[in-house]
Amino acid sequence: MFVQPKREKEIKPSQERQQRNTSLQQLGPKNILPLGYKCPRWPIFSPYSFSLKTPRSTLEQSRRDSRVRQTGERRDDDAMEAPQSSLRSALVFSFIAIAYLSLLVRSATLSSPELQILNAERRIDLTSHIIRVYLTLKVENTGAAPASEIFLAFPPAQVDHLAIVKAAATFGKKKKKSYLPLDVNPTDLPDAPNGAKCFSISLVSPLKTGESVTLEVLYILSHSLEPFPIEISQSESQLVYYHDSAIILSPYHIKHQTTFIKTSSPKVESFTRVEPSDRVGTELKYGPYEDRHSYSFSPIIVHFENNNPFAVVEELVREVEISHWGSLQVTERYKLVHAGARHKGVFSRLEYQHRPQFSGVSSFKHLLATLPPKVHSVYYRDEIGNISSSHLRTNSKKSELEIEPRYPLFGGWKATFVIGYGLPLQDFLFESPDGRRYLNFSFGCPLAETVVDKLTIKVVLPEGSKNPSAVVPFAVDQRIETSFSYLDVVGRTVVVLEKENVVPEHNSPFQVYYNFNPIFMVAEPLMLASVFFFFFIACVTYLHMDISIRK
Amino acid sequence: MAQSVKPISSPVPDAWYPTLAVFMLAIGLVVTASFFIYEATSSRRHRSLAKELITGAVASVFLGFGSLFLLLASGVYV
């Protein structure tokens, strides 16, 4: 478990670390590991995983205290406890043996490249309820083998809320910077302590010994600002906690690091001080810190005011219906909630409208949806009926739909609605060189600055489509369903894509490929013509039949 | 990649849908009328089944396509 600091008084972790280091020196760390082995991943030296050593050090301390009380003077350890010292040396020796064996096994299975981070700079953007962290790392290869992967570590509390991790290698300086995007995949480092989860960045060309590369990493956290107080009234402002570490958690040794935190307003109630730290207006600076071991972690809490709209869509179902006769119909069903501090007490409409700068500062009533250009037949309705408080502004690049739910949303309040619109087919449906057709559409939620907890996209392909497959730039769950619509005999195939924890950075295009023979389009008018022909046949039969009784 | 992709659109241009619907339905109804007039005016012995069936088939094709374009013109993209 990562150590959580108490909230009443400030913590001085530097003093704690000094105490722990002195106890380590008493045990004799030089005897535990073979000399000359520099291990970036051995957890014993990290300051927080001291559980291995505390029982023994406290046992020694209590024994020493009892002796001081009895004799009144300090005695040498070895002279007084001969039988216990032999037991202790046997334990130390077995420890050395196990450590050496495990080192041999590890070096036999993989020649681990020794990497270290020369300079790390982290900028945390807390202005919105979606937290964006920009990490600039300068990684150097100090080992013997070339490295093709660089690992990033995250504490387990943050991994559940990680929406996206992107990495790019930068070349050049200042004006001439060029970015090369790199693949990031979640991996499992077996010796990561206390459940830290790791991601590996695959480099395009392996990093040779002595070389260094500069990486820029962006990762986005959702639902990580904890409102405190949990319930506020209409006239109060919203304050939130942000939990993180002053020292960047990394599997590598970091020589020099700084962390900048940007809050949304200059009103910061409190923040944990880890020297050297400073605060100017909306920016907090932790650092610079020198020479921190791998997996070092120093928990901090920042308590500040954030009145940004905490708009969270709990569930979004987007249905895209393709019709080869010329239109794309999109229907979106939203379940919107305000995920900030819950509202308590009464809602006074008079106070809300009379003094907007003091009342309901953390609530929101407008939402902006960005739709593709050339959109037509836009509707916005809910269970009751049409909602008329909306505005549509179109131009040649995009269309903006500004919607207002029937009531302003305060903490914990929900709203459910449906937005639908039509789009011309030729902007989105294309033919690929190998003869397959594909739909090029954008994934993600059109609402600006919202987090979607569960997003489902259903692409309804016309009747007669075969071999559907989806190509999405990130991991999604895919499945196929069948749905029935106008003039359907066998049903239409539906490609269903599901993803959790979607942020606006996921608004990138995806493709759905399928095979379609154009002759199937004639099936629909022929079906209608056959119905009319059946009617004519019935007329002919009736007129040819002779049902008179008398001959 | 961008040069070789070509957008797919409807085989019949969108703007023609209402015009096509009206004309096809009109022709279909005229042929239906001629079918029923033939049925009413000819006597039972001089009726030719082939003529009836052909008139019926032509009328049903025009009426079928006309009703399809009517559905498309009114916004039900089937």
XYZ file of C-alpha atoms in Angstrom:
629
model
C 0.000 0.000 0.000
C 1.302 3.436 -0.748
C 1.619 5.473 2.401
C -1.256 7.976 2.721
C -0.267 11.107 4.638
C -2.455 12.382 7.483
C -4.433 15.450 6.561
C -4.240 17.409 9.820
C -0.531 18.134 9.916
C 2.116 18.469 7.263
C 4.473 15.599 6.647
C 8.237 15.906 6.347
C 9.200 12.854 4.320
C 12.831 13.936 4.115
C 13.199 13.416 7.881
C 11.558 9.991 7.656
C 13.961 9.013 4.890
C 16.972 10.055 7.005
C 15.777 7.850 9.872
C 15.291 4.906 7.569
C 18.693 5.345 5.948
C 20.463 5.307 9.312
C 18.702 2.058 10.272
C 19.761 0.571 6.920
C 23.370 1.488 7.628
C 23.190 -0.331 10.955
C 22.106 -3.517 9.171
C 24.979 -3.239 6.722
C 23.496 -2.985 3.229
C 26.869 -3.591 1.634
C 26.759 -7.162 2.888
C 23.350 -7.920 1.394
C 24.178 -7.466 -2.288
C 27.296 -8.423 -4.200
C 29.615 -5.469 -4.692
C 29.513 -3.541 -7.916
C 25.972 -4.565 -8.862
C 23.905 -1.498 -9.674
C 20.332 -2.671 -9.815
C 17.654 -0.140 -10.810
C 14.836 -2.446 -9.883
C 15.842 -3.897 -6.530
C 13.166 -2.740 -4.156
C 15.139 -2.793 -0.903
C 16.611 0.700 -1.343
C 13.329 2.483 -2.063
C 12.237 4.480 0.933
C 8.664 3.322 1.259
C 9.082 -0.463 1.131
C 10.700 -0.559 4.505
C 8.452 -3.336 5.799
C 11.250 -5.859 5.177
C 13.517 -4.194 7.674
C 11.382 -2.570 10.377
C 10.704 -5.718 12.468
C 14.416 -6.438 12.819
C 15.441 -2.833 13.454
C 12.749 -2.342 16.123
C 13.762 -5.635 17.750
C 17.361 -4.442 17.945
C 16.283 -1.035 19.211
C 14.176 -2.512 22.026
C 16.999 -4.853 23.031
C 19.449 -1.952 23.123
C 17.046 0.145 25.216
C 16.597 -2.625 27.765
C 20.338 -2.998 28.120
C 20.822 0.768 28.575
C 18.198 0.801 31.306
C 19.741 -2.164 33.133
C 23.411 -1.294 32.980
C 23.260 2.490 32.493
C 25.897 2.464 29.775
C 25.998 1.376 26.080
C 27.610 -2.016 25.478
C 28.958 -3.507 22.306
C 26.402 -5.737 20.505
C 28.642 -8.621 19.563
C 30.181 -9.093 23.023
C 26.819 -9.412 24.781
C 24.878 -11.671 22.381
C 27.115 -14.361 20.947
C 24.478 -17.038 20.258
C 22.020 -14.521 18.697
C 24.769 -13.019 16.498
C 25.561 -16.411 14.957
C 21.873 -16.894 14.161
C 21.732 -13.434 12.650
C 24.843 -14.012 10.527
C 23.345 -17.296 9.297
C 20.223 -15.412 8.234
C 22.322 -12.749 6.488
C 24.324 -15.405 4.665
C 21.200 -17.202 3.472
C 19.889 -13.849 2.285
C 23.096 -13.215 0.331
C 22.900 -16.687 -1.205
C 19.288 -16.239 -2.277
C 19.999 -12.766 -3.654
C 23.015 -13.953 -5.626
C 21.134 -16.954 -7.016
C 18.218 -14.816 -8.054
C 20.593 -12.347 -9.681
C 22.243 -15.191 -11.619
C 18.874 -16.529 -12.730
C 17.741 -13.105 -13.848
C 20.931 -12.334 -15.739
C 20.733 -15.752 -17.406
C 17.147 -15.277 -18.606
C 17.396 -11.693 -19.873
C 20.307 -9.308 -20.226
C 18.452 -6.346 -18.778
C 19.563 -3.052 -20.285
C 20.429 -0.497 -17.649
C 18.613 2.718 -18.422
C 18.562 5.848 -16.409
C 16.615 9.039 -16.802
C 18.850 12.085 -16.930
C 16.154 14.707 -16.858
C 12.435 14.368 -16.216
C 9.931 17.191 -16.343
C 6.279 16.630 -15.578
C 3.501 19.137 -16.157
C 0.139 18.261 -14.647
C -2.814 20.221 -15.989
C -5.625 20.330 -13.417
C -7.678 23.092 -15.047
C -10.419 20.755 -16.229
C -11.917 17.652 -14.614
C -9.964 15.597 -17.131
C -6.347 15.577 -15.915
C -3.670 15.788 -18.585
C -0.085 15.010 -17.632
C 2.768 15.861 -19.989
C 5.995 14.023 -19.212
C 9.290 14.860 -20.900
C 11.963 12.238 -20.254
C 15.568 12.182 -21.361
C 16.568 8.518 -21.149
C 20.154 7.336 -21.377
C 21.380 3.795 -21.883
C 24.136 3.126 -19.339
C 24.221 -0.641 -19.695
C 25.830 -3.040 -22.103
C 22.904 -4.175 -24.231
C 20.882 -1.939 -26.587
C 17.409 -1.185 -25.304
C 14.352 -1.460 -27.504
C 11.748 -0.753 -24.834
C 11.318 1.911 -22.207
C 9.005 1.244 -19.276
C 6.655 3.641 -17.531
C 5.214 2.861 -14.105
C 1.945 4.041 -12.592
C 0.594 3.583 -9.055
C -2.380 1.171 -8.905
C -4.815 3.939 -7.906
C -4.060 5.831 -11.116
C -4.057 2.847 -13.484
C -7.825 2.296 -13.070
C -8.511 5.845 -14.211
C -5.981 5.992 -17.059
C -7.842 6.813 -20.247
C -5.030 7.065 -22.748
C -1.223 6.923 -22.807
C 0.564 8.389 -25.806
C 4.287 8.646 -26.398
C 6.421 10.297 -29.036
C 10.140 10.637 -29.582
C 11.312 14.164 -30.315
C 14.151 15.161 -32.581
C 15.701 18.547 -33.003
C 15.478 21.527 -30.731
C 12.935 24.303 -30.199
C 11.622 25.472 -33.579
C 12.709 22.433 -35.548
C 11.154 19.794 -33.318
C 9.691 16.799 -35.044
C 7.634 14.116 -33.374
C 7.610 10.418 -34.072
C 4.667 8.679 -32.410
C 5.499 5.402 -30.645
C 3.429 2.401 -29.623
C 2.576 2.090 -25.962
C 1.354 -1.229 -24.579
C 0.541 -2.350 -21.054
C 3.037 -4.890 -19.739
C 3.734 -6.718 -16.551
C 7.048 -6.123 -14.866
C 7.343 -8.967 -12.358
C 9.430 -7.059 -9.802
C 7.338 -3.899 -9.681
C 6.624 -3.362 -5.994
C 3.222 -2.843 -4.367
C 1.117 -3.403 -7.461
C 2.543 -0.655 -9.658
C 1.422 -1.252 -13.226
C 3.759 -0.707 -16.152
C 3.494 0.345 -19.763
C 6.208 -0.261 -22.309
C 7.079 2.169 -25.068
C 8.510 0.409 -28.114
C 11.293 2.410 -29.698
C 11.586 2.508 -33.481
C 15.319 1.859 -33.415
C 17.012 0.333 -30.356
C 18.871 2.734 -28.095
C 22.578 1.924 -28.206
C 24.901 2.048 -25.209
C 25.785 5.576 -24.195
C 23.101 7.172 -26.336
C 20.155 9.078 -25.043
C 16.706 9.797 -26.445
C 14.100 12.403 -25.482
C 10.565 11.126 -25.105
C 7.362 13.039 -24.599
C 4.578 11.141 -22.930
C 1.007 12.304 -22.507
C -1.351 10.433 -20.240
C -4.868 11.354 -19.285
C -6.666 10.527 -16.057
C -10.411 10.704 -15.574
C -12.400 10.702 -12.323
C -9.209 11.529 -10.381
C -10.296 14.763 -8.752
C -12.070 13.879 -5.517
C -14.523 16.554 -4.364
C -13.963 17.561 -0.756
C -16.324 18.606 0.838
C -18.412 15.855 -0.716
C -21.649 17.834 -0.497
C -22.012 21.536 -1.104
C -24.947 23.858 -1.158
C -25.977 26.089 -4.029
C -23.954 29.115 -2.911
C -20.663 27.315 -2.209
C -17.735 26.826 -4.483
C -16.397 23.367 -5.318
C -13.076 22.236 -3.799
C -11.329 19.043 -4.868
C -8.409 16.856 -3.816
C -5.731 15.687 -6.208
C -3.582 12.747 -5.041
C -0.214 12.131 -6.678
C 3.475 11.868 -5.902
C 6.045 14.662 -5.834
C 8.618 12.238 -7.201
C 7.866 10.639 -10.569
C 7.290 6.901 -10.188
C 9.608 5.141 -12.593
C 11.433 1.797 -12.879
C 14.638 3.737 -13.535
C 16.927 5.937 -11.493
C 16.100 9.611 -12.146
C 18.951 12.078 -11.882
C 17.093 15.359 -12.106
C 13.335 15.937 -12.029
C 10.788 18.706 -11.597
C 7.002 18.630 -11.414
C 4.766 21.589 -12.252
C 1.092 21.492 -11.318
C -1.313 23.986 -12.856
C -4.591 24.437 -11.015
C -7.763 25.962 -12.382
C -7.921 28.905 -9.989
C -5.472 30.755 -7.726
C -7.482 29.602 -4.688
C -5.457 26.651 -3.337
C -6.558 25.595 0.153
C -3.513 23.493 0.964
C -0.852 21.400 -0.668
C 1.685 18.975 0.729
C 5.140 20.528 1.023
C 8.005 18.325 -0.106
C 11.071 20.576 -0.077
C 11.839 22.271 -2.372
C 8.259 23.180 -3.380
C 6.768 26.520 -4.215
C 3.485 28.055 -5.316
C 2.931 31.095 -7.523
C -0.685 31.912 -8.376
C -2.102 28.898 -10.183
C 1.190 27.067 -10.595
C 2.782 24.758 -8.018
C 6.354 23.608 -8.430
C 7.798 20.478 -6.839
C 11.501 20.203 -7.356
C 14.075 20.079 -8.628
C 14.899 16.746 -6.997
C 18.250 15.089 -7.576
C 19.182 11.430 -7.738
C 16.088 9.531 -6.825
C 16.110 5.746 -6.867
C 13.795 3.644 -8.951
C 10.228 3.287 -7.710
C 10.581 6.127 -5.241
C 7.266 7.686 -4.355
C 6.366 10.632 -2.165
C 2.592 11.081 -1.840
C 1.164 14.575 -2.010
C -2.337 16.029 -1.866
C -3.383 19.313 -3.447
C -6.672 20.813 -2.242
C -7.886 23.527 -4.604
C -10.948 25.104 -6.104
C -12.171 23.758 -9.433
C -15.459 25.081 -10.784
C -15.084 23.620 -14.243
C -18.189 21.722 -15.362
C -17.724 18.102 -14.291
C -19.780 16.730 -17.167
C -19.692 12.942 -17.276
C -21.740 10.837 -19.666
C -22.479 7.584 -17.884
C -23.644 5.758 -20.975
C -23.626 6.760 -24.624
C -25.040 4.622 -27.440
C -24.299 5.934 -30.953
C -26.073 4.250 -33.833
C -24.847 4.952 -37.356
C -27.183 3.645 -40.050
C -25.779 3.402 -43.563
C -28.176 3.536 -46.479
C -26.668 3.150 -49.914
C -29.402 5.362 -51.358
C -27.512 8.370 -50.066
C -27.666 9.110 -46.361
C -26.061 8.303 -43.042
C -28.386 8.580 -40.072
C -26.808 8.983 -36.615
C -28.790 8.601 -33.379
C -27.092 9.214 -30.029
C -28.603 8.379 -26.648
C -26.989 10.120 -23.682
C -27.170 9.639 -19.924
C -25.498 12.741 -18.554
C -24.534 13.305 -14.905
C -22.732 16.053 -12.989
C -19.873 14.200 -11.298
C -18.658 16.905 -8.933
C -19.545 17.631 -5.302
C -23.129 16.571 -4.644
C -25.733 19.255 -4.181
C -27.378 19.437 -0.772
C -30.203 21.596 0.445
C -32.757 23.398 -1.672
C -32.385 24.762 -5.170
C -33.539 28.359 -5.250
C -34.260 29.427 -8.816
C -34.518 33.065 -7.712
C -31.045 33.114 -6.200
C -29.636 31.189 -9.163
C -30.859 33.711 -11.691
C -30.453 36.829 -9.575
C -26.807 36.331 -8.494
C -25.102 34.032 -10.993
C -21.577 34.788 -9.808
C -22.272 33.479 -6.295
C -24.931 30.867 -6.859
C -24.315 27.605 -8.662
C -20.766 28.406 -9.744
C -19.933 24.729 -10.174
C -23.122 23.891 -12.073
C -23.460 23.990 -15.833
C -26.338 24.482 -18.197
C -24.778 24.625 -21.676
C -23.153 21.776 -23.561
C -21.444 22.103 -26.899
C -21.489 19.271 -29.431
C -19.243 19.411 -32.483
C -20.817 17.711 -35.471
C -19.454 17.202 -39.001
C -20.219 19.899 -41.587
C -23.199 19.465 -43.950
C -25.389 17.998 -41.235
C -29.155 18.118 -41.718
C -32.315 17.178 -39.857
C -30.840 17.620 -36.374
C -33.208 16.827 -33.525
C -32.789 16.990 -29.739
C -35.455 15.279 -27.681
C -35.967 13.212 -24.562
C -38.682 10.989 -23.072
C -41.085 13.905 -22.679
C -40.686 15.260 -26.193
C -38.725 17.796 -28.153
C -36.383 20.132 -26.260
C -36.392 23.480 -27.973
C -33.487 25.109 -26.084
C -30.775 24.391 -28.605
C -28.859 26.314 -31.264
C -27.208 24.984 -34.404
C -24.460 26.957 -36.082
C -22.996 25.522 -39.281
C -20.034 26.535 -41.351
C -17.918 24.828 -43.978
C -15.556 23.126 -41.502
C -17.854 21.917 -38.713
C -21.262 22.367 -37.181
C -21.766 23.341 -33.559
C -24.840 22.284 -31.687
C -25.271 24.074 -28.374
C -27.803 22.291 -26.191
C -29.330 23.270 -22.888
C -30.954 20.523 -20.821
C -34.326 21.335 -19.322
C -32.691 22.324 -15.996
C -29.156 23.346 -14.946
C -27.148 20.417 -13.646
C -25.870 20.553 -10.075
C -23.764 17.901 -8.351
C -25.293 14.448 -8.669
C -28.125 15.526 -11.007
C -28.777 13.553 -14.162
C -30.232 14.258 -17.591
C -31.174 11.803 -20.360
C -31.681 12.859 -23.969
C -31.392 11.803 -27.608
C -29.617 13.717 -30.360
C -30.031 12.654 -33.984
C -28.846 13.995 -37.302
C -28.343 13.000 -40.927
C -25.203 13.235 -43.004
C -24.505 12.886 -46.749
C -23.125 9.479 -47.636
C -20.309 10.529 -49.977
C -18.344 12.220 -47.153
C -18.073 9.036 -45.138
C -18.393 5.957 -47.333
C -15.483 5.099 -49.611
C -14.284 2.298 -51.803
C -10.895 0.857 -50.976
C -8.480 -0.315 -53.704
C -9.264 -3.988 -53.098
C -12.950 -3.530 -53.836
C -14.288 -3.432 -50.275
C -16.361 -0.541 -49.074
C -15.536 1.186 -45.832
C -17.117 3.743 -43.570
C -14.769 6.397 -42.200
C -16.322 7.892 -39.089
C -15.053 9.473 -35.889
C -15.059 7.522 -32.653
C -15.823 9.249 -29.383
C -18.397 11.626 -28.025
C -19.210 14.864 -29.882
C -19.746 16.743 -26.578
C -16.757 18.884 -25.641
C -14.706 18.159 -22.481
C -16.769 15.217 -21.283
C -15.727 11.814 -20.027
C -17.809 8.863 -21.219
C -17.887 5.916 -18.816
C -19.220 3.450 -21.373
C -19.384 4.185 -25.085
C -21.113 1.847 -27.549
C -20.996 2.520 -31.297
C -23.284 0.472 -33.527
C -22.713 0.611 -37.268
C -25.763 -0.775 -39.094
C -24.721 -2.052 -42.514
C -27.282 -2.401 -45.335
C -28.857 -5.730 -46.132
C -26.628 -7.975 -48.214
C -23.327 -6.835 -46.642
C -20.815 -9.563 -45.998
C -17.548 -9.929 -44.009
C -17.755 -6.862 -41.778
C -14.621 -5.882 -39.862
C -13.624 -2.778 -37.915
C -10.236 -1.054 -37.743
C -9.924 1.173 -34.657
C -6.692 2.935 -33.540
C -7.051 1.716 -29.929
C -8.397 -1.312 -28.097
C -12.172 -1.814 -28.228
C -14.531 -4.785 -27.738
C -16.148 -5.862 -31.003
C -19.136 -8.040 -31.760
C -21.745 -8.574 -34.504
C -25.516 -8.316 -34.089
C -28.542 -8.365 -36.409
C -31.235 -5.755 -36.549
C -34.391 -5.384 -38.642
C -35.437 -2.180 -40.286
C -37.481 -0.996 -43.321
C -37.925 -3.485 -46.161
C -35.741 -6.139 -44.512
C -35.997 -9.840 -45.137
C -32.895 -11.408 -43.591
C -31.892 -8.521 -41.315
C -29.009 -6.088 -41.333
C -25.596 -6.900 -39.814
C -24.576 -4.521 -37.026
C -20.951 -4.064 -35.965
C -20.909 -3.136 -32.262
C -17.813 -1.461 -30.765
C -17.622 -0.876 -27.013
C -15.094 1.066 -24.985
C -14.888 2.322 -21.420
C -13.371 5.542 -20.088
C -13.417 7.630 -23.264
C -12.018 11.163 -23.269
C -12.034 13.819 -26.044
C -8.565 12.682 -27.159
C -10.234 9.507 -28.454
C -12.041 11.490 -31.178
C -10.090 9.932 -34.015
C -11.470 8.285 -37.167
C -12.089 4.557 -37.371
C -13.070 2.402 -40.341
C -15.563 -0.418 -40.830
C -14.893 -2.559 -43.910
C -17.460 -4.755 -45.642
C -18.203 -6.383 -48.987
C -21.315 -5.361 -50.873
C -22.528 -6.376 -54.286
C -24.385 -3.423 -55.859
C -26.965 -5.772 -57.389
C -28.489 -6.160 -53.912
C -29.718 -2.595 -54.071
C -32.292 -3.614 -56.677
C -33.813 -6.059 -54.216
C -35.783 -3.326 -52.491
C -37.718 -1.909 -55.474
C -38.226 -5.441 -56.828
C -39.771 -6.396 -53.508
C -42.216 -3.508 -53.809
C -42.923 -4.316 -57.471
C -43.644 -7.926 -56.617
C -46.228 -6.825 -54.050
C -48.020 -4.776 -56.698
C -47.738 -7.663 -59.204
C -49.318 -10.000 -56.683
C -52.229 -7.570 -56.478
C -52.652 -7.625 -60.284
C -52.473 -11.420 -60.364
C -55.193 -11.569 -57.749
C -57.355 -9.275 -59.916
C -56.792 -11.428 -62.996
C -57.606 -14.611 -61.124
C -60.789 -13.158 -59.679
C -61.946 -11.934 -63.072
C -61.227 -15.258 -64.755
C -62.974 -17.308 -62.133
C -66.561 -18.317 -62.876
C -68.413 -18.825 -59.645
C -71.929 -18.472 -60.931
C -74.234 -21.259 -59.902
C -76.379 -21.212 -63.046
C -74.687 -22.414 -66.240
C -4.031 6.227 -50.324
C -5.987 9.457 -50.576
C -5.859 9.511 -54.353
C -7.149 6.019 -54.882
C -10.158 6.193 -52.534
C -13.306 7.219 -54.236
C -16.445 8.168 -52.361
C -19.536 6.035 -52.862
C -22.821 7.749 -53.446
C -26.250 6.674 -54.598
C -26.615 5.355 -58.179
C -29.369 7.904 -58.736
C -28.576 11.524 -57.763
C -30.350 12.748 -54.645
C -31.943 15.744 -56.282
C -33.884 13.600 -58.756
C -35.772 11.602 -56.145
C -38.995 13.691 -55.969
C -39.189 14.147 -59.759
C -38.599 10.473 -60.406
C -41.181 9.511 -57.798
C -43.883 11.654 -59.383
C -43.220 10.554 -62.944
C -42.900 6.861 -62.185
C -46.042 6.817 -60.086
C -47.928 8.712 -62.772
C -46.914 6.278 -65.492
C -47.649 3.340 -63.196
C -51.132 4.616 -62.443
C -51.828 5.233 -66.152
C -50.868 1.635 -66.973
C -52.989 0.374 -64.073
C -55.900 2.328 -65.456
C -55.385 0.804 -68.882
C -55.335 -2.664 -67.292
C -58.651 -2.137 -65.552
C -60.213 -0.559 -68.621
C -59.213 -3.612 -70.648
C -60.723 -5.864 -68.016
C -63.958 -3.935 -67.965
C -64.464 -3.475 -71.707
C -63.454 -6.844 -73.104
C -65.841 -9.775 -72.999
C -64.895 -13.005 -71.369
C -64.287 -14.916 -74.595
C -62.067 -12.306 -76.268
C -59.828 -11.715 -73.269
C -56.183 -12.515 -73.774
C -54.291 -13.680 -70.638
C -50.894 -12.671 -72.021
C -51.989 -9.033 -72.554
C -53.376 -8.902 -69.021
C -50.223 -10.286 -67.472
C -47.905 -8.015 -69.436
C -49.923 -4.920 -68.571
C -49.966 -6.004 -64.940
C -46.194 -6.609 -64.893
C -45.350 -3.245 -66.463
C -47.704 -1.444 -64.102
C -46.283 -3.193 -61.029
C -42.653 -2.359 -62.003
C -43.454 1.319 -62.421
C -45.510 1.432 -59.270
C -42.787 -0.394 -57.302
C -39.979 1.967 -58.333
C -42.245 4.958 -57.917
C -43.128 4.021 -54.362
C -39.440 3.414 -53.570
C -38.503 6.902 -54.781
C -41.478 8.294 -52.898
C -40.142 6.721 -49.675
C -36.634 8.070 -50.356
C -37.895 11.549 -51.206
C -39.855 11.760 -47.962
C -36.778 10.908 -45.876
C -37.243 7.226 -45.131
C -33.891 6.053 -46.459
C -34.615 2.354 -46.854
